[in-house]
XYZ file of C-alpha atoms in Angstrom:
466
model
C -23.915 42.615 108.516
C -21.070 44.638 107.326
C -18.452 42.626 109.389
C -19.383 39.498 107.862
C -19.169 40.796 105.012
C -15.847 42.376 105.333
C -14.287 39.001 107.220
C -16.600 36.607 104.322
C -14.721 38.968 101.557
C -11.389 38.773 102.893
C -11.556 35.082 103.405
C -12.658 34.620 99.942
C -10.063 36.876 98.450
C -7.284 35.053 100.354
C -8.886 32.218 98.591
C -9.068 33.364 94.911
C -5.028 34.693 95.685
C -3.935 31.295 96.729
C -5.452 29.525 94.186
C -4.198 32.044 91.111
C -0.710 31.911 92.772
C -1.405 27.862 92.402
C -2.321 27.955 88.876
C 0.190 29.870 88.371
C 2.792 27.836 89.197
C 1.159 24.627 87.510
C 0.898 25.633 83.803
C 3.382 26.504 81.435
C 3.876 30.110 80.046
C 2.500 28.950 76.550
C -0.863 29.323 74.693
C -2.004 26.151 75.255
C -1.153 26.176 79.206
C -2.389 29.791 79.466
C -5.543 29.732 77.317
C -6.178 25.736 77.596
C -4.900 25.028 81.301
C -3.050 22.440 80.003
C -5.577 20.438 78.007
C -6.343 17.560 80.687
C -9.149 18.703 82.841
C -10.816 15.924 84.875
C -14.258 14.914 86.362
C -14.566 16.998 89.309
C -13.059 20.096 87.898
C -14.888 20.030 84.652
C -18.346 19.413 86.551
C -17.353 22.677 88.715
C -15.789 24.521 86.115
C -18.982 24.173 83.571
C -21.488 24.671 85.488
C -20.280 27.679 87.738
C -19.648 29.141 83.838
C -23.186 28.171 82.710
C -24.936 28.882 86.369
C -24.081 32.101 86.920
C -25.275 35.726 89.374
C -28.316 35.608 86.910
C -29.205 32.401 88.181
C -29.695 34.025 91.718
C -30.686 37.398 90.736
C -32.943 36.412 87.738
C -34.735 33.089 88.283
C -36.273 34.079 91.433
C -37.969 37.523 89.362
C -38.375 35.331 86.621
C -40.521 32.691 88.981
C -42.014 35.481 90.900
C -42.947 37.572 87.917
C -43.916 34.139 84.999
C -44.524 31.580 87.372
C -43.744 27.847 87.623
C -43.098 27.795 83.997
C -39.230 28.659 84.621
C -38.979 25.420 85.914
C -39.702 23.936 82.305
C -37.748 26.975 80.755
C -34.239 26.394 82.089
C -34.432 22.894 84.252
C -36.162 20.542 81.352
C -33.940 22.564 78.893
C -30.999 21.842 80.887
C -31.703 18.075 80.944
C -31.677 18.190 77.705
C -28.463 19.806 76.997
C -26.789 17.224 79.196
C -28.020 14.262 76.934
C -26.672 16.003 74.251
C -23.312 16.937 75.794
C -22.621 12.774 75.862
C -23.581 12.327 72.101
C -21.983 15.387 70.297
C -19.751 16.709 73.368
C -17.894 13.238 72.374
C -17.785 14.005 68.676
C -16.790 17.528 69.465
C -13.720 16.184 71.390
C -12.782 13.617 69.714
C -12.463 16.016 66.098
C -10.720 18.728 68.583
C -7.984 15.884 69.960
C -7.704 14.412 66.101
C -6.420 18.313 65.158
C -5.002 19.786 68.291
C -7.701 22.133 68.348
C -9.301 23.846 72.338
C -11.090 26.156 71.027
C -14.422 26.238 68.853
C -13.318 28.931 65.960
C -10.086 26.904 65.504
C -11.931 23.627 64.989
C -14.679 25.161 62.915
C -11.977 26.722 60.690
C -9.589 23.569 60.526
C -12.929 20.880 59.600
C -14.221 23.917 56.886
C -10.772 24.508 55.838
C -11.222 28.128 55.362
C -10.358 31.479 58.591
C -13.738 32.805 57.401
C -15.317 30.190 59.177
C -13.794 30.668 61.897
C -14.179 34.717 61.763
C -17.747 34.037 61.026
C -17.731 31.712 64.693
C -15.936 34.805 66.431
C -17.989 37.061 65.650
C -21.319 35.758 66.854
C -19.514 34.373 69.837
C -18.296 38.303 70.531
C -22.143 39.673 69.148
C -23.461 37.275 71.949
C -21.134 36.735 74.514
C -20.773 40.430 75.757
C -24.279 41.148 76.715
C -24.112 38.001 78.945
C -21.036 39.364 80.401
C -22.723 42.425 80.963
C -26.066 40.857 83.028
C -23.589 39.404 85.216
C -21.620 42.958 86.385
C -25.489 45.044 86.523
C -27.349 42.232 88.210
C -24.675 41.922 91.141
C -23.517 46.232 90.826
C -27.279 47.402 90.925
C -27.597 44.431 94.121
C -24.428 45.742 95.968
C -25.413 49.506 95.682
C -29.086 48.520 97.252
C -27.837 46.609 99.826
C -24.979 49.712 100.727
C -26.875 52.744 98.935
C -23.970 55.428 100.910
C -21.202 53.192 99.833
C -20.548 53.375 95.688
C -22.510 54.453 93.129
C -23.352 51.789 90.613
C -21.030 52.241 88.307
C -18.152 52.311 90.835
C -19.039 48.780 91.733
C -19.438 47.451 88.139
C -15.818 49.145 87.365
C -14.496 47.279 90.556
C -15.773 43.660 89.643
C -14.102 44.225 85.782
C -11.050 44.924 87.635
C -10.887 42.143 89.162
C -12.120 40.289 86.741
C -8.923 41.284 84.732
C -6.283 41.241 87.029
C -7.615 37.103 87.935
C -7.942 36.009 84.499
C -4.446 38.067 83.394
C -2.698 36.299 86.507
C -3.425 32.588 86.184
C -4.839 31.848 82.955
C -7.670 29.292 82.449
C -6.214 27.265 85.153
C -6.916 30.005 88.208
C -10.379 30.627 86.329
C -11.256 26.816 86.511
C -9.779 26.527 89.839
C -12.213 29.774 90.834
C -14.921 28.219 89.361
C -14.721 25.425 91.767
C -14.789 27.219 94.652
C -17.884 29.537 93.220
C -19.720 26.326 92.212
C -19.464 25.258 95.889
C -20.585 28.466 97.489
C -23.182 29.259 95.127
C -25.306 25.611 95.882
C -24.499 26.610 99.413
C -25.759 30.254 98.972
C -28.899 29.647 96.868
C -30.328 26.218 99.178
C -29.613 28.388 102.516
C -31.604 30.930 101.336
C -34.281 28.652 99.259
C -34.992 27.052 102.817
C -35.171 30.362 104.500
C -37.986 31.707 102.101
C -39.511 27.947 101.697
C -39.880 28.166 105.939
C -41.490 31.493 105.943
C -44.194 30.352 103.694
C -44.637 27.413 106.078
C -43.497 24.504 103.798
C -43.996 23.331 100.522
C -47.988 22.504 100.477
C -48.727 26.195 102.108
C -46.366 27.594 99.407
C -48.480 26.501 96.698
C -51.652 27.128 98.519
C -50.503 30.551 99.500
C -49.812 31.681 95.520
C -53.066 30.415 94.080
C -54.464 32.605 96.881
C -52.338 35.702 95.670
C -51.961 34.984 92.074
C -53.596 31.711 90.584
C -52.094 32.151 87.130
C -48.375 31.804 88.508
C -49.782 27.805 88.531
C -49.813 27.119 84.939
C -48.600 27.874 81.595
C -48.861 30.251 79.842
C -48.355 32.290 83.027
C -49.792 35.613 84.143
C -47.907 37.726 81.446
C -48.545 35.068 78.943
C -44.577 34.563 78.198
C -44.270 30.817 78.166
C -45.854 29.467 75.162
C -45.261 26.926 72.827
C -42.872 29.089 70.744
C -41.055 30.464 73.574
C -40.394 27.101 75.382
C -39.296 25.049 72.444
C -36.930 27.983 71.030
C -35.631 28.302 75.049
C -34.623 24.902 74.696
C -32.828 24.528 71.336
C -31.075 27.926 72.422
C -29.757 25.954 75.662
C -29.220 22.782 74.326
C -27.191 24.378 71.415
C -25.100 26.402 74.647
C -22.068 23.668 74.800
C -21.218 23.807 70.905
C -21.877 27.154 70.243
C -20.562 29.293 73.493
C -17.124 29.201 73.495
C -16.299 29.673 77.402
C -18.280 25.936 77.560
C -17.142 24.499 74.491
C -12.914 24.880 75.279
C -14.374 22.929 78.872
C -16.040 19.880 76.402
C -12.292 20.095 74.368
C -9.837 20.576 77.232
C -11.724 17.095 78.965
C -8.920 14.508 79.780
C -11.222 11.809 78.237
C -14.324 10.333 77.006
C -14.625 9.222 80.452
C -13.907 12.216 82.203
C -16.560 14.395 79.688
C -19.080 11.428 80.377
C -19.012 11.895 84.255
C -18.632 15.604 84.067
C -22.288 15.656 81.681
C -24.321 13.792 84.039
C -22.837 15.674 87.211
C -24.051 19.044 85.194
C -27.300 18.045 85.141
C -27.204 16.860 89.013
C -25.748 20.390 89.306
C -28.525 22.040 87.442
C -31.549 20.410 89.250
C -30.044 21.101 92.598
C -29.426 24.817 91.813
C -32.299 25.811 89.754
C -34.626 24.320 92.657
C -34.262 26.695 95.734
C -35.079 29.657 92.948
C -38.328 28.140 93.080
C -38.904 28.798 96.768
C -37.168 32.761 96.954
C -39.358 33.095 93.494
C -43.106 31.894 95.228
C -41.717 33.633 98.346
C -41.813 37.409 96.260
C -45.382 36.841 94.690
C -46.509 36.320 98.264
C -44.340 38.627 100.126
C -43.750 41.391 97.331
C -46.200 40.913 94.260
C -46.244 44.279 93.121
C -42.507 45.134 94.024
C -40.152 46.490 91.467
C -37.242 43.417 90.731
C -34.742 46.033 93.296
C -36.767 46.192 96.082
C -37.853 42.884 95.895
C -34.218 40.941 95.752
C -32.703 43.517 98.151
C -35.739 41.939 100.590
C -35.922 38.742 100.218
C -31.959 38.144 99.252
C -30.939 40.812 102.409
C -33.144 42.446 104.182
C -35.742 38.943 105.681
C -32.447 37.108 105.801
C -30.161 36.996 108.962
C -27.116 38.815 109.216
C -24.543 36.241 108.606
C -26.616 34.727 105.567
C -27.355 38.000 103.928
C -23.206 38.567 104.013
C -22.902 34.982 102.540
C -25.413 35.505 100.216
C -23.615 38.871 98.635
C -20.363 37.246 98.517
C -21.606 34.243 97.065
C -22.897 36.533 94.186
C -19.636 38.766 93.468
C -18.258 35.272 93.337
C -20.724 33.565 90.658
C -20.204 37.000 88.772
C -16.931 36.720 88.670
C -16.300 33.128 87.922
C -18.928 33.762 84.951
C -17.049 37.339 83.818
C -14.457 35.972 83.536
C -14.977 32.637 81.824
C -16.602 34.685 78.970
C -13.775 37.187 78.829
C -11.165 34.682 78.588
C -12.889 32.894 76.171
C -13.632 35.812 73.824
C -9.500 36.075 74.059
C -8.391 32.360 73.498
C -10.511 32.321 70.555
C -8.828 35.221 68.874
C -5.213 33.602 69.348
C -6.752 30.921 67.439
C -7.679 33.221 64.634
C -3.984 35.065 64.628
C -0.790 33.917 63.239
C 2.884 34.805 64.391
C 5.426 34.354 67.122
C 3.617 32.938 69.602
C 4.900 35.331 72.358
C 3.656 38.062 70.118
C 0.631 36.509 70.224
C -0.250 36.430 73.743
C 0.594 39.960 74.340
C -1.610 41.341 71.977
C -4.372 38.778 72.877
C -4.091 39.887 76.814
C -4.544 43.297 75.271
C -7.986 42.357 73.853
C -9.163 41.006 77.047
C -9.068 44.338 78.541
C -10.658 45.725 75.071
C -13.843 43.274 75.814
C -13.716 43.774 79.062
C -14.180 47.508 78.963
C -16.765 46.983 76.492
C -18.678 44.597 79.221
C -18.231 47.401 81.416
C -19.872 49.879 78.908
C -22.657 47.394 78.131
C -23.445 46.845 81.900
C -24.231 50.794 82.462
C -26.740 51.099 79.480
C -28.273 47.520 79.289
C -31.658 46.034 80.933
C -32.787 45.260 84.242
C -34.367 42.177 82.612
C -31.619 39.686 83.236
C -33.059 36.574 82.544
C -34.665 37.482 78.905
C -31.003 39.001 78.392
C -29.343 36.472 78.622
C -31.712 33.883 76.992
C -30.873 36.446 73.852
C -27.256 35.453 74.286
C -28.696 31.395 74.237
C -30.495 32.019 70.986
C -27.974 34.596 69.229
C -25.370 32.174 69.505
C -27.302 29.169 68.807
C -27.485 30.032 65.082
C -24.555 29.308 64.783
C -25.375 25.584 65.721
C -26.162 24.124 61.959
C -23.057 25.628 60.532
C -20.954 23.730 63.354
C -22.761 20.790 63.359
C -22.062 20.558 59.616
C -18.421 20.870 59.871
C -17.967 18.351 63.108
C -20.104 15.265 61.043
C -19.346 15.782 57.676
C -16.713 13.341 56.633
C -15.603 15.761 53.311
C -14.811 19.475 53.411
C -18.112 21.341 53.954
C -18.842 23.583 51.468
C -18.123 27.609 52.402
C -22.208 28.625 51.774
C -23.059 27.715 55.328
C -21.168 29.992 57.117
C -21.994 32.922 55.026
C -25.610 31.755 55.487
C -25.112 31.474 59.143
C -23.588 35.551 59.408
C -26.577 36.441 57.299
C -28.787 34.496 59.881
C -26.581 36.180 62.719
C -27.223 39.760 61.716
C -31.003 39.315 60.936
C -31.777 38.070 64.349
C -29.375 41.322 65.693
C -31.737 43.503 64.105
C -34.932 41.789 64.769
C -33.629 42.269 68.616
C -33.662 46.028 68.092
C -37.458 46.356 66.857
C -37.394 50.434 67.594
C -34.448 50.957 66.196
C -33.787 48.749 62.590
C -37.980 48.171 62.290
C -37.220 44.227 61.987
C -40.330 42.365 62.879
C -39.705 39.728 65.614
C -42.156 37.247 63.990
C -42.442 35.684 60.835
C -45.386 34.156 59.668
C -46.549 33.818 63.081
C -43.028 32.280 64.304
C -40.479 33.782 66.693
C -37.803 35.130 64.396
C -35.197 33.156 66.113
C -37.109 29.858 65.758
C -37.626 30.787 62.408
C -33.820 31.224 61.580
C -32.823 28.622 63.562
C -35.243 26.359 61.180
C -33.896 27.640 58.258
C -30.288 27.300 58.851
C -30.967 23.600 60.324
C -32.539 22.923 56.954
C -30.064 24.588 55.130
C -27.043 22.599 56.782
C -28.637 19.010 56.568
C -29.933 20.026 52.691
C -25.819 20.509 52.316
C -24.860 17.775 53.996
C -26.806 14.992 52.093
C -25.827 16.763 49.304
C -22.068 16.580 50.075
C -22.830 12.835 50.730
């Protein structure tokens, strides 16, 4: 397997060379060519571009645990939830653009401070986007660096193989600018659908097809069938704030919203929505299959042992290679993205010579980047619940930039102050142990209950400003 993987690796690092060298050479040496890739993405690269950034390594590495572990309830958790988001990406993605093209804005913190007239806004936007954004970035290097050092225990130690992927990370994002990322994005979108179905059939064959699959689990584990699931996770509360946390992922995570503002048209955004959700279906699917294969195969295997098997070990040589690159890829497409975005958003927050500006900005990527790396050696195994607390720490911020994108007067300055009030209850609630924050209130999820109260909040402002 190692030769495949060597002669797989160097094939796609020719690949990600060429096409940074490309982008390179097809953007101007300015902000908005750098950070913005020109402002005139189309269809096919937007539909890549988003959903390699929102589908991800923890799509690989944590839906299949999350189905093995929860059951058939993931489906509604991310799938249904990602439906939904695409509806909404036609309706507000096109007001979102079209206030973004009326002020030259690409990136969210710029727009929100422009339509509330005021940087705080737009410090207040930065900083949940940072809060959020870095953890995510983190699940991405430990899901793939804790995978690589299973599947070559003698090789690196873990931390040698998250420090490698940063690197890389850095040196593709500080080469090309948005452009190579988007143009990487592409190719990962393409071999992760590839990756994830060949080994979805694989696992779906071994349990001898799709009605033995099902018959199979209620055999080993009948409560894997039906909601609430075996551990009890998915309930009412859980699934509805899952969804308003993903829905609220275009508008309020800034590596996807600069993709809705840097879309060449109405048109173009349209197309790129509804090939998203294609996109989604088609990848979330096959996690199904690996997931029902694990209860079967390994129901009482810890989430190493049990990926390293079914991802490596039951797969055939050349697949198992395909597999692993296929996940340093989605990593690093999704690093990156984040990374970048964390950046571009800054050089919309600073003022100066705009030369000035970019140097100090590239200087910041590697300051977030070596916090990612940081983040990655002391954070959880539990990928998928990680980065669902990205979705719902950065969906509070939702209200507050709904407000400013549809109200047709200045908003007043209480909702973002409300919003970084919001922000840093729902940090502490997250840390239980630690700040002694209860994660319920009255019975509700704490970030259901914010998110309630700042959706309140912003509508009682905005019929008031009417």
């Amino acid at each position: 397997m190692k030769l495949y993987v060597i002669l797989i690796g160097l094939l796609y690092g020719g690949a990600m060379i060429f096409l940074s060298l490309r982008a390179r050479k097809t953007v101007k040496e300015d902000s908005k060519g750098y950070f913005f890739a020109g402002a005139g993405l189309g269809t096919v690269l937007g539909m890549f571009t988003f959903a390699a950034t929102l589908f991800s390594a923890f799509t690989i590495l944590g839906m299949p645990d999350f189905f093995r572990t929860h059951g058939v309830g993931a489906w509604i958790f991310l799938a249904v939830a990602d439906a939904g988001m695409v509806f909404g990406l036609i309706w507000v993605g096109r007001k979102m653009k079209q206030k973004g093209t009326e002020g030259k804005k690409f990136s969210i913190t710029g727009l929100i401070s422009e339509k509330y007239h005021s940087p705080w806004a737009g410090y207040i936007t930065f900083f949940g986007a940072f809060a959020f954004l870095l953890p995510y970035v983190a699940v991405q290097i430990r899901g793939v660096s804790m995978f690589l050092q299973g599947a070559f225990p003698d090789v690196l130690p873990f931390w040698a193989w998250a420090l490698g992927m940063v690197v890389i990370v850095l040196l593709y994002s500080e080469t090309g600018g948005l452009k190579a990322i988007i143009y990487n994005d592409t190719l990962q979108g393409v071999l992760l659908l590839i990756a994830i179905w060949v080994i979805g059939a694989n696992c779906l064959s071994m349990l001898g097809g799709w009605s033995n699959m099902f018959e199979k689990i209620s055999q080993t584990n009948e409560a894997l069938l039906s909601n609430p699931g075996p551990k009890g996770l998915f309930t009412f509360q859980f699934m509805l704030a899952s969804m308003l946390a993903i829905i609220m992922i275009p508008y309020t995570q800034p590596q996807v919203s600069t993709r809705i503002l840097i879309m060449k048209d109405n048109r173009s955004l349209n197309r790129m929505a509804v090939g998203v959700g294609v996109f989604a279906m088609l990848v979330i699917l096959p996690t199904l299959f690996v997931g029902m294969y694990g209860a079967v195969t390994y129901p009482d295997a810890d989430t190493d042992t049990f990926l390293r098997n079914a991802l490596i070990i039951d797969q055939p040589g050349f697949i198992a290679a395909f597999i692993l690159i296929g996940l340093i890829a989605a990593a690093i497409s999704t690093a990156d993205s984040q990374i970048f975005a964390l950046g571009s958003e800054l050089m919309s927050l600073l003022k100066g010579n705009e030369k000035d500006l970019l140097l100090i900005t590239k200087v910041f990527l590697i300051f977030f980047a070596g916090l990612a790396f940081l983040l990655s050696i002391f954070s959880s195994n539990e990928l998928v619940l990680l980065a669902r607390t990205s979705f719902a720490g950065t969906s509070l911020m939702a209200p507050m930039i709904f407000l400013g994108l549809f109200s047709s007067h200045k908003p007043t300055l209480l909702m973002p102050f409300i919003t970084l009030g919001g922000l840093v209850l729902f940090i502490l609630s997250s840390f239980p142990g630690i700040f002694h924050m209860p994660s319920m209130v009255g019975g509700i999820r704490m970030d259901l209950f914010l998110f309630g109260i700042l959706s309140v909040t912003g509508v009682g402002l905005y019929l008031a400003k009417k």
